Tab-separated table of C-alpha atoms and ligand atoms in Angstrom:
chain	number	residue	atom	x	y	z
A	1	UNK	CA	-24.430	-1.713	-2.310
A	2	UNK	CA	-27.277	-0.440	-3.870
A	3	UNK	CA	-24.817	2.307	-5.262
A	4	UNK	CA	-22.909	1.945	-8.559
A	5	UNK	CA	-20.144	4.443	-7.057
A	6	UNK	CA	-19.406	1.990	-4.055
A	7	UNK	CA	-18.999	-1.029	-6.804
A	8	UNK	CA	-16.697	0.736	-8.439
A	9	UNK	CA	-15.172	1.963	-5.385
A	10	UNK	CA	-14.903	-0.901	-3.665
A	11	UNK	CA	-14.585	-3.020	-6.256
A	12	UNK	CA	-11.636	-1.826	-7.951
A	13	UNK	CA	-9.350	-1.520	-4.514
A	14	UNK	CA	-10.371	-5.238	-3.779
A	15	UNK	CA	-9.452	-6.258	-7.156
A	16	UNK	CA	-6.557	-4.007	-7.319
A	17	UNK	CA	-4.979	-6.291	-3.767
A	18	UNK	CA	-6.203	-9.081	-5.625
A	19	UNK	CA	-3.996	-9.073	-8.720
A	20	UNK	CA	-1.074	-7.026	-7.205
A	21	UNK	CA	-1.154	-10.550	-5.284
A	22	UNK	CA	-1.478	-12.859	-8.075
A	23	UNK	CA	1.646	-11.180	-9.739
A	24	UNK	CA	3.445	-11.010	-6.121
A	25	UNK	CA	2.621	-14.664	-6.349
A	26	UNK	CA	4.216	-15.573	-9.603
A	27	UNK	CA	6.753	-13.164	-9.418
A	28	UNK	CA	8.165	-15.349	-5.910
A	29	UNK	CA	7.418	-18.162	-8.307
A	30	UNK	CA	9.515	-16.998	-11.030
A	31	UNK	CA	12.551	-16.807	-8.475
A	32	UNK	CA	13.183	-20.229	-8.964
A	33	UNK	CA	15.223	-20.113	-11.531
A	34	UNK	CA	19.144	-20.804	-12.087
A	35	UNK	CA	21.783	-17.986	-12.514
A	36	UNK	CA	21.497	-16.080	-15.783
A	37	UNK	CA	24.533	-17.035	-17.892
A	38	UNK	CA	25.070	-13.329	-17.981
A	39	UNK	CA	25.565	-12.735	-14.455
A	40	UNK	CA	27.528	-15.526	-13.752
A	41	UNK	CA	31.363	-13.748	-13.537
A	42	UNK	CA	29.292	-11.201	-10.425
A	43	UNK	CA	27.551	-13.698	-8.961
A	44	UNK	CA	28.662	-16.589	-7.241
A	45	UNK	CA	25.571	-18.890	-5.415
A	46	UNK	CA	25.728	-17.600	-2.349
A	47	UNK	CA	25.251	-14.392	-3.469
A	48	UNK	CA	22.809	-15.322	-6.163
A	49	UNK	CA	20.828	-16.867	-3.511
A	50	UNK	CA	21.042	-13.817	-1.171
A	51	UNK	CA	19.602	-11.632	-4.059
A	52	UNK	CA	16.554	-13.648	-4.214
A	53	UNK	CA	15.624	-14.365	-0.404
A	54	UNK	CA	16.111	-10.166	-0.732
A	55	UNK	CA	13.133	-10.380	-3.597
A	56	UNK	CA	11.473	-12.750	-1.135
A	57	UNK	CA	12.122	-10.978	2.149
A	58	UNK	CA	10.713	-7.492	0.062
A	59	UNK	CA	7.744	-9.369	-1.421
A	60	UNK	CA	6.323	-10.705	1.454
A	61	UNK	CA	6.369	-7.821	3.334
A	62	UNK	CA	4.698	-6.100	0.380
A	63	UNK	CA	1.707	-8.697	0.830
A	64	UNK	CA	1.847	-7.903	4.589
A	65	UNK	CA	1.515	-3.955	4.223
A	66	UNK	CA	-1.040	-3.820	1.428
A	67	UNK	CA	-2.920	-6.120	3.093
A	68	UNK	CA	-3.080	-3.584	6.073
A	69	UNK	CA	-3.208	-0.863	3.911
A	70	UNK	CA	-6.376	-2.161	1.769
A	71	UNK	CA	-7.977	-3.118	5.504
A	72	UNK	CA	-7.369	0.086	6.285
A	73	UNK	CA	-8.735	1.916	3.777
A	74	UNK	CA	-12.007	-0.095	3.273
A	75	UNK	CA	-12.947	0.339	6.773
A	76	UNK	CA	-12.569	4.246	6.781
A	77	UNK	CA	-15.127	4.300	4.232
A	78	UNK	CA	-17.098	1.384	5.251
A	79	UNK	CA	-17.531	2.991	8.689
A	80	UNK	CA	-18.234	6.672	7.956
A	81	UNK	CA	-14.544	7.779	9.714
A	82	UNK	CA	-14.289	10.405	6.766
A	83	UNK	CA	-18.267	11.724	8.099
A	84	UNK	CA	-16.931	11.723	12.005
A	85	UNK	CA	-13.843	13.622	10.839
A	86	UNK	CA	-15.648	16.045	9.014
A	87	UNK	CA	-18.311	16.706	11.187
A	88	UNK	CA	-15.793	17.035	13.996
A	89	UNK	CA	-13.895	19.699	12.199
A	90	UNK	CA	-17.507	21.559	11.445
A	91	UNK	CA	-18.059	21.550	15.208
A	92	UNK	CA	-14.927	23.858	15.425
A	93	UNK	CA	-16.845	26.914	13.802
A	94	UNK	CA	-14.392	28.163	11.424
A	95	UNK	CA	-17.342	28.639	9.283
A	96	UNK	CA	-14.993	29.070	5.967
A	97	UNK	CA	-14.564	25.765	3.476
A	98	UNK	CA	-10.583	26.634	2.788
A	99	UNK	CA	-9.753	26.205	6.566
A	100	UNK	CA	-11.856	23.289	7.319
A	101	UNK	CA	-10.807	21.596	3.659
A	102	UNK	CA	-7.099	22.522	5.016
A	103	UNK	CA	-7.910	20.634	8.457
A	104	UNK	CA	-9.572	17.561	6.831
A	105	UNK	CA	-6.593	16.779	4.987
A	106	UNK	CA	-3.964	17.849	7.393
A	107	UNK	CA	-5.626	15.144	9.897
A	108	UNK	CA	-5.966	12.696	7.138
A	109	UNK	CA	-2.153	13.188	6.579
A	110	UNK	CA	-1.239	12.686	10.424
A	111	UNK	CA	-3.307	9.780	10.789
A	112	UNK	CA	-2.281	7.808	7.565
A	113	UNK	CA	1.176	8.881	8.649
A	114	UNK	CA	0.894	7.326	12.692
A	115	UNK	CA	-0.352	4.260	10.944
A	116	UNK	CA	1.953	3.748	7.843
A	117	UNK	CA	5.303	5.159	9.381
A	118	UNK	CA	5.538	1.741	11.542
A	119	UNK	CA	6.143	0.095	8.082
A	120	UNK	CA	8.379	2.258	6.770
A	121	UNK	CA	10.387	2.069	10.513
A	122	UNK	CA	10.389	-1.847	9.494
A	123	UNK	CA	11.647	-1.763	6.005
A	124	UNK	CA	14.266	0.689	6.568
A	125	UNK	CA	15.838	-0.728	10.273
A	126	UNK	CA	14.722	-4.181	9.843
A	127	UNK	CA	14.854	-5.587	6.429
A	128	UNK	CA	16.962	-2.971	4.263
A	129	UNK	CA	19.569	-3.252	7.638
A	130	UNK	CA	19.535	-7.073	7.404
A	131	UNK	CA	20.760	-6.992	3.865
A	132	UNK	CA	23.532	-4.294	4.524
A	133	UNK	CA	21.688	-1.410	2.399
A	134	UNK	CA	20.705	0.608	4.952
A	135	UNK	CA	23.090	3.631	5.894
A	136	UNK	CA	20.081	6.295	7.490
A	137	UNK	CA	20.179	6.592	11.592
A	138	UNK	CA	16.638	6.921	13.887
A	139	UNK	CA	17.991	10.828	13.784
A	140	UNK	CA	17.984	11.527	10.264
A	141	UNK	CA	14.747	9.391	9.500
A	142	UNK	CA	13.001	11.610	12.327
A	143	UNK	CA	14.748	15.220	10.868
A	144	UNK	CA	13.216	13.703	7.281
A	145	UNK	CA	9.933	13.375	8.592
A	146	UNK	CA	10.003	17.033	10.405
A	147	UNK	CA	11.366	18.584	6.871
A	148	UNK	CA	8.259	16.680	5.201
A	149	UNK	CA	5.798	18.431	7.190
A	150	UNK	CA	7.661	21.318	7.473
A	151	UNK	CA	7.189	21.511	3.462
A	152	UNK	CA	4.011	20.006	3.578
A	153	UNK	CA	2.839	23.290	5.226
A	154	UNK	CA	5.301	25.389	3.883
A	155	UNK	CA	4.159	24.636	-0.014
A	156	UNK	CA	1.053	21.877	0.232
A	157	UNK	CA	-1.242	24.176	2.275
A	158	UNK	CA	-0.803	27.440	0.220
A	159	UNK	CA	-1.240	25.453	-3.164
A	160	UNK	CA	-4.550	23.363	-1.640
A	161	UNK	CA	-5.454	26.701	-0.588
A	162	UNK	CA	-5.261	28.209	-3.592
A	163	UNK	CA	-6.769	25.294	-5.631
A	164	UNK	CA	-9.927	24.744	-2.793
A	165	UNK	CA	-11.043	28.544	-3.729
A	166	UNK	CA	-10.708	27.923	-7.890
A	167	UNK	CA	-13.200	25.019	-7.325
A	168	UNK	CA	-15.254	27.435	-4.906
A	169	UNK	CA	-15.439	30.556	-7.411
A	170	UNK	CA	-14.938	29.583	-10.434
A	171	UNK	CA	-17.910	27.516	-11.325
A	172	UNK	CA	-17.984	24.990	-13.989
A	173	UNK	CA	-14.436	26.297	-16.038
A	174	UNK	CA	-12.725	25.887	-12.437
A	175	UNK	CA	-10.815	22.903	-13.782
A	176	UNK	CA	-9.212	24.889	-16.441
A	177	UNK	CA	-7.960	27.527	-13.947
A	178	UNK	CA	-6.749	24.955	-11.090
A	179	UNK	CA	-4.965	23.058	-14.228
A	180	UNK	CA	-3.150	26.265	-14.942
A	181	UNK	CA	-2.312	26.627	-11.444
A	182	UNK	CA	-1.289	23.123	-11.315
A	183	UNK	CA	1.082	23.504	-14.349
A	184	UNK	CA	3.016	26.661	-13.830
A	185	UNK	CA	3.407	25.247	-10.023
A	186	UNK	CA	4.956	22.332	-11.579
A	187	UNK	CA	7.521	24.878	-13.184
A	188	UNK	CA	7.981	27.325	-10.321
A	189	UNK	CA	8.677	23.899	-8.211
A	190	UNK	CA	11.264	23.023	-10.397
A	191	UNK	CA	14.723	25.804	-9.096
A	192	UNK	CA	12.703	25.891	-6.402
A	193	UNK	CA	13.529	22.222	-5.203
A	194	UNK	CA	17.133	22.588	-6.673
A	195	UNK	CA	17.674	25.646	-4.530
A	196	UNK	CA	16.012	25.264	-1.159
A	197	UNK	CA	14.485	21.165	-1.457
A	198	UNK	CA	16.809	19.146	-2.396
A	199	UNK	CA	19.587	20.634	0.021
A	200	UNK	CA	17.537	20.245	3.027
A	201	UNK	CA	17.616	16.922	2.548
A	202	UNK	CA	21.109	16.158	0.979
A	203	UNK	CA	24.506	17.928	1.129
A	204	UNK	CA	25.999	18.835	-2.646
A	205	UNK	CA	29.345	19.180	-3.034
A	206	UNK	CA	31.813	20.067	-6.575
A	207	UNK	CA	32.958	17.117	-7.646
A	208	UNK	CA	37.146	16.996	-6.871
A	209	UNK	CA	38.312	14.148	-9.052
A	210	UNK	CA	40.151	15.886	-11.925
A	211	UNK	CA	40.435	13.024	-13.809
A	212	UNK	CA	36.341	12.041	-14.051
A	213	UNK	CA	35.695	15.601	-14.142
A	214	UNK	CA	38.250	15.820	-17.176
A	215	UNK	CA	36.360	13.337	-18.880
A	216	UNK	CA	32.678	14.117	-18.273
A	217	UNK	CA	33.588	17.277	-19.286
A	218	UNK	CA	35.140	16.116	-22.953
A	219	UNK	CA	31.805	13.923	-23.562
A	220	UNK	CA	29.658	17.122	-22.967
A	221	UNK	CA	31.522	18.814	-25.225
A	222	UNK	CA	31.641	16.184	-27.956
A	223	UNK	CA	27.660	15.915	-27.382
A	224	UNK	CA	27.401	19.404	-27.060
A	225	UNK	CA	25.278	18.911	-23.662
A	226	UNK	CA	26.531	22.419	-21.899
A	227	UNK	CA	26.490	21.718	-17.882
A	228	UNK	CA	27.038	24.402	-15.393
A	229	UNK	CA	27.534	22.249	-12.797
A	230	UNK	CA	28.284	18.540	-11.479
A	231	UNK	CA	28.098	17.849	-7.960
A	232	UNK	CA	28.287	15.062	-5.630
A	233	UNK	CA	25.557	13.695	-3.228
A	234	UNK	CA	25.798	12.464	-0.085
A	235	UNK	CA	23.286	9.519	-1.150
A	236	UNK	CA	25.276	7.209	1.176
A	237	UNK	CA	23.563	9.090	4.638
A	238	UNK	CA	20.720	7.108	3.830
A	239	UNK	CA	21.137	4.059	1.490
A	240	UNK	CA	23.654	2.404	-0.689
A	241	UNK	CA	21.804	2.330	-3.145
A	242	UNK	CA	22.823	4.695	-6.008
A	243	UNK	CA	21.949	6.650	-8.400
A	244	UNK	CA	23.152	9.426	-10.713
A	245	UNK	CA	20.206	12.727	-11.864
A	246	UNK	CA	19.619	15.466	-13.797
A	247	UNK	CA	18.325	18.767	-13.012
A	248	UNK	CA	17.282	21.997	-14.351
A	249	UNK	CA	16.694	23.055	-17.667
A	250	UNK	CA	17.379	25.095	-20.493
A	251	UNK	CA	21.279	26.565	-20.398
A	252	UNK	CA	20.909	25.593	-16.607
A	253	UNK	CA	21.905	21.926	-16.156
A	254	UNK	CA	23.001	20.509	-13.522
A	255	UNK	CA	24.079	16.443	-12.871
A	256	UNK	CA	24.382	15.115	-8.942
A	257	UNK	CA	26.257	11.834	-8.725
A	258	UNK	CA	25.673	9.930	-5.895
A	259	UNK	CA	29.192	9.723	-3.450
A	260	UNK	CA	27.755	5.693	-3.644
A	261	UNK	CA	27.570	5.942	-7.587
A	262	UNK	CA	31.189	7.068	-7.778
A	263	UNK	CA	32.593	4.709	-5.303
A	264	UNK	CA	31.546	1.705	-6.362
A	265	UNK	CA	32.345	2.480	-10.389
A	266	UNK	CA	35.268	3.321	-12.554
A	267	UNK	CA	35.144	6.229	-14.921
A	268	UNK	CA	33.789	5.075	-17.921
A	269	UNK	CA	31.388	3.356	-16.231
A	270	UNK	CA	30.428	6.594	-14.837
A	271	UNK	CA	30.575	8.232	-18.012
A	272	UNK	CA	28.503	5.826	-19.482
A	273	UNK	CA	25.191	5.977	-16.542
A	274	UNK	CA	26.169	9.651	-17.343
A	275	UNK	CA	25.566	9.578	-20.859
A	276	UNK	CA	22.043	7.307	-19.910
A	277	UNK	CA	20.826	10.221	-18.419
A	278	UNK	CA	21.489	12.684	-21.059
A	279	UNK	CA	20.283	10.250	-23.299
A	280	UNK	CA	16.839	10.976	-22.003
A	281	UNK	CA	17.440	14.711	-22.492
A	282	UNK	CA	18.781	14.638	-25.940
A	283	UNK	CA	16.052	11.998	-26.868
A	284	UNK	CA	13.572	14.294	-25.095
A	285	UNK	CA	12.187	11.514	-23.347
A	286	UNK	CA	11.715	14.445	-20.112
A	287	UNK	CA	9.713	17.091	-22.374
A	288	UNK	CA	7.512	14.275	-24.231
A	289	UNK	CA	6.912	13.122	-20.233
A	290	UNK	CA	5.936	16.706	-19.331
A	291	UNK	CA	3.459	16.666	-21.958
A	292	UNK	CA	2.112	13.346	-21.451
A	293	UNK	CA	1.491	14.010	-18.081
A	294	UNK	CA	0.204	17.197	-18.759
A	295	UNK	CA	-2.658	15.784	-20.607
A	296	UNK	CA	-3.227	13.101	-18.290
A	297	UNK	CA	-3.725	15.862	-15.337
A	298	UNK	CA	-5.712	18.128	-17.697
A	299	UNK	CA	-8.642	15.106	-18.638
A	300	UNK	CA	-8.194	14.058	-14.507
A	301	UNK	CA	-9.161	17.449	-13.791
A	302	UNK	CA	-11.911	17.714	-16.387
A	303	UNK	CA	-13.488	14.438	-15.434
A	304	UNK	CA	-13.276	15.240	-11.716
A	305	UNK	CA	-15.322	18.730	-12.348
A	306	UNK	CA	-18.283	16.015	-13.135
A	307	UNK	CA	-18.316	14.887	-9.682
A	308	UNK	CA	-17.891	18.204	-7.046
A	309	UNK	CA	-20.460	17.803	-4.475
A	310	UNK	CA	-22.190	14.960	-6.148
A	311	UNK	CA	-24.356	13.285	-3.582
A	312	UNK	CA	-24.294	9.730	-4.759
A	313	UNK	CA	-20.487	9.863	-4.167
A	314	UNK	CA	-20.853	11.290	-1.298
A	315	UNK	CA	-23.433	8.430	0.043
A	316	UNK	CA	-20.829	5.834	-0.478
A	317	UNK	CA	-18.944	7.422	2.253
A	318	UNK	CA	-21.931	8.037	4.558
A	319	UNK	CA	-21.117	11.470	4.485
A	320	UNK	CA	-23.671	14.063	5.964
A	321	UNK	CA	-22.362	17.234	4.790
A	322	UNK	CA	-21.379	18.254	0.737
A	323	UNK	CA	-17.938	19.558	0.241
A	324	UNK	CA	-15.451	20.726	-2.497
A	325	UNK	CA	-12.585	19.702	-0.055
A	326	UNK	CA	-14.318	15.820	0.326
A	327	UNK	CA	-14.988	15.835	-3.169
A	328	UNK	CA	-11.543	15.717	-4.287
A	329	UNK	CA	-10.601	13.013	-1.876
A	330	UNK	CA	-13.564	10.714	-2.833
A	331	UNK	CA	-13.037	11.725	-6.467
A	332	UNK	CA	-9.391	10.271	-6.293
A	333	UNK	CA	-10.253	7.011	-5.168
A	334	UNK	CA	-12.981	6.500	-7.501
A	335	UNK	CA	-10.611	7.624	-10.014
A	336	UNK	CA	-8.434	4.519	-8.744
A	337	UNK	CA	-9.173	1.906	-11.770
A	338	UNK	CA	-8.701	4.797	-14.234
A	339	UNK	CA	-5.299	5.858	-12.622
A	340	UNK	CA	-4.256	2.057	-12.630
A	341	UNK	CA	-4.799	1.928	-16.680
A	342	UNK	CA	-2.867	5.051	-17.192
A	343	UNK	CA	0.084	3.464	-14.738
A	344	UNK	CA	0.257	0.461	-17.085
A	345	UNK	CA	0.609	2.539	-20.049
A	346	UNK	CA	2.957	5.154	-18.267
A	347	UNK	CA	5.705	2.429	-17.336
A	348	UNK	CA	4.949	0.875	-20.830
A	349	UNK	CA	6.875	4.594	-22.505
A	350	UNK	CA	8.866	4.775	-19.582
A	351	UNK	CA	10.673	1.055	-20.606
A	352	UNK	CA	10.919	2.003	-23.867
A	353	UNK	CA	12.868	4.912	-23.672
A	354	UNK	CA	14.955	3.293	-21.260
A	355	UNK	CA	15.946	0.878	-24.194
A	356	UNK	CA	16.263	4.184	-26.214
A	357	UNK	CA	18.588	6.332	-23.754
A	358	UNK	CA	20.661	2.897	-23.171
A	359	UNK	CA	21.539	2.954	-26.750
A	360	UNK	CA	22.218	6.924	-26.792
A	361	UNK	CA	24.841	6.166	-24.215
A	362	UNK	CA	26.139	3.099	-26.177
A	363	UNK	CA	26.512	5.037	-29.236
A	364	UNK	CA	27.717	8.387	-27.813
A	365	UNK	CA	30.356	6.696	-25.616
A	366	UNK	CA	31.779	4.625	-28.357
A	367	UNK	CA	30.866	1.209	-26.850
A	368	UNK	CA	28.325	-0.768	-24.571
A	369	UNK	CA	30.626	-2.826	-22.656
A	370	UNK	CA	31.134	0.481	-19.883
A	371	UNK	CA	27.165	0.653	-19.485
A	372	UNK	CA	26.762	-3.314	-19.431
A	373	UNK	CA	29.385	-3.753	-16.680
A	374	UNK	CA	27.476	-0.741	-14.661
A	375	UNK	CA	24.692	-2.236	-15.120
A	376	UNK	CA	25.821	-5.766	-13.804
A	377	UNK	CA	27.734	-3.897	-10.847
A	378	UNK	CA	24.509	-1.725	-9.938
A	379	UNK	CA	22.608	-5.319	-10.016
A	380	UNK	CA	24.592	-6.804	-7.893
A	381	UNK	CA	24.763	-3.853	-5.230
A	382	UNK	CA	21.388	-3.956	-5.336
A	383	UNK	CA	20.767	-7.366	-5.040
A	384	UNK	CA	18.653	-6.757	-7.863
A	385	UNK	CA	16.090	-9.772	-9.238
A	386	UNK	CA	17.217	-11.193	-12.646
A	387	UNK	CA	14.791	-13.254	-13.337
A	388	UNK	CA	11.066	-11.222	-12.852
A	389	UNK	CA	8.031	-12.502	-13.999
A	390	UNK	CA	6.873	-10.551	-16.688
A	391	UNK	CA	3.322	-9.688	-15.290
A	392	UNK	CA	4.957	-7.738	-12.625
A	393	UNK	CA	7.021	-6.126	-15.319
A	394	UNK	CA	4.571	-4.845	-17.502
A	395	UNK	CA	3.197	-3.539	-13.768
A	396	UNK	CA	5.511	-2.559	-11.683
A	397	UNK	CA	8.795	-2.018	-13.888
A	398	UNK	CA	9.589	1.507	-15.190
A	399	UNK	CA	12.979	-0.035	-16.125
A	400	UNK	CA	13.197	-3.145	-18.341
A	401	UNK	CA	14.880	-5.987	-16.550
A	402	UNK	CA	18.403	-5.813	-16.689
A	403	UNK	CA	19.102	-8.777	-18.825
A	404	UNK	CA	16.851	-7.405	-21.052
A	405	UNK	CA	18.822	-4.199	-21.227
A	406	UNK	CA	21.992	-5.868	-21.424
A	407	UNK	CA	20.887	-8.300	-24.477
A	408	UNK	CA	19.879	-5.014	-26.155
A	409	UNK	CA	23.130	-3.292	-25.586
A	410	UNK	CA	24.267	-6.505	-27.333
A	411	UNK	CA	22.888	-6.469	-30.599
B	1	LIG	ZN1	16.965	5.965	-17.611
């Protein structure tokens, strides 16, 4: 440790398991609580107690897989596994840094993926099963995982490609160019995923119930919020869980509902999740997000141009050979502490303007009592925990806790 790289380095993913298990701790801790007077016309005890040995059930798997996970990664870089890779993939001649840079991360993909998909296999079929959420079958978790790579080479590989020779050519101003890159990719992506994405994944289908439709429609007219189209989503194929989005911009909007959303609801309580979501538009809570994270990637991207090829960095992973392809992988977990701060303040904005679009919908729909009793329903469905400590809030939480948002919609 003679390095101040590998303190940081290692330092900051030991204290990151650390106090991601102090707040596991207290949030478990925090369970024991009774019924929020709130909730108590949806919840009866049994189910009250079901929601929070579902906290408990999630939590403690959490500790199991990060503990793995944090095991894992120290020991690739405490044994030099990212060296035997790399020197492995030199030994195959290709003799040009795209291809190799291509290889390195492809394998570091499949083997991250052999190890972590176990733990996804046990959430999903195991614990989400147990507590009647989970709807996907081995089949469509398997077709997922073949779409995944199938995009991963499909769209990854070209864009790493493209991004591998920036670094390579365009000397010290190659972060400007690969930000560029980086931001009118995040544009192109967008009809892209709409178009050819999101429906390998999910079937979208016009919305049939005259009566909803009649009524979403009227609200976007009153708000003036044109939509082209509204569609339904088979959400239910994988989870009941549920959900209502956005998409597209501009005179191009489009709103999926999930098929679980519009079972479990009535109409205004649609209307009113509905009018949530366009609260973020109309408050431009998406375009100030843009921005923000805009900014964020540009002074990434400008810090990281500080450490291409930089041979203390490279020591901490015992590696033999300098790369721009290594680089950006060992740059990214240095970055870790940095990326941690900017997570904090992230969810921070994103709470807020969950308080703010909350109101928008209370306002625009004429009432809060619609968005209070989705809110309540969508907390029960979810088994949702009422009562978080507020550690792992200011964390974890992009969305206030629902009581929270409920004694808001109150006042
Ligand atoms: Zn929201």
């Amino acid at each position: 440790m003679d390095n101040i790289y590998s303190i940081i380095i290692i330092g900051a993913i030991v204290f990151e398991y650390c106090l991601s298990n102090i707040i596991r701790k207290l949030n478990l801790n925090a369970l024991h609580t009774k019924l929020p007077n709130e909730f108590s016309d949806v919840f009866d005890k049994e189910l009250y107690n079901k929601s929070q040995l579902y906290t408990q059930t999630k939590e403690k798997f959490a500790y199991f897989s990060s503990t793995m996970m944090v095991l894992f990664s120290l020991s690739i870089i405490l044994f030099g596994v990212y060296n035997i890779l790399d020197e492995y993939i030199l030994t195959l001649g290709f003799n040009a840094d795209i291809i190799n840079g291509l290889l390195f991360y492809g394998i570091l993909i499949i083997i991250s993926d052999l190890i972590f998909t176990p733990f996804s296999l046990y959430n999903i079929f195991v614990i989400e099963e147990k507590f009647g959420f989970n709807k996907m079958t081995l089949k469509t978790f398997i077709s997922d995982k073949i779409k995944s790579y199938f995009l991963i080479i499909l769209i990854g590989a070209p864009i790493t490609a493209l991004l591998l020779y920036f670094f390579k050519h365009f000397g010290d101003n190659a972060w400007i160019y690969v930000w560029i890159l980086l931001m009118s990719f995040s544009i192109i992506m967008q009809p892209i995923f709409i178009l050819f994405v999101a429906p390998l994944f999910n079937k979208f289908s016009p919305l049939k119930n005259e009566s909803l439709l009649k009524k979403i429609e009227n609200y976007m007219q009153e708000i003036k919020f044109p939509i082209t189209k509204i569609e339904v989503m088979d959400g239910s194929k994988r989870s009941s869980h549920s959900n209502a989005y956005f998409s597209g911009f501009g005179k191009n909007k489009r709103i999926a509902l999930f098929d679980t959303l519009i079972e479990s609801m009535d109409e205004d309580e649609i209307l009113a999740v509905l009018a949530h979501e366009v609260g973020h538009y109309k408050l431009k809570h998406i375009q100030t997000g843009i921005i923000l994270s805009a900014i964020q990637s540009g002074i990434m991207l400008f810090i990281l141009s500080f450490f291409i090829n930089n041979q203390a960095l490279f020591d901490v992973f015992h590696m033999n050979n300098l790369s721009i392809y290594a680089s950006l992988v060992f740059f990214s977990i240095l970055y870790t502490p940095i990326s941690m701060i900017m997570g904090f303040i992230f969810n921070y904005i994103s709470r807020k303007n969950e308080f703010e679009a909350d109101e928008y919908s209370s306002q625009t729909t004429g009432s809060p009592e619609y968005l209070i009793s989705a809110l309540k329903k969508l907390t029960v469905e979810n088994l949702g925990n009422l009562t978080p400590h507020w550690l792992n809030v200011a964390f974890n939480y992009s969305h206030p806790p629902v009581v929270e948002r409920i004694n808001a919609l109150k006042k």
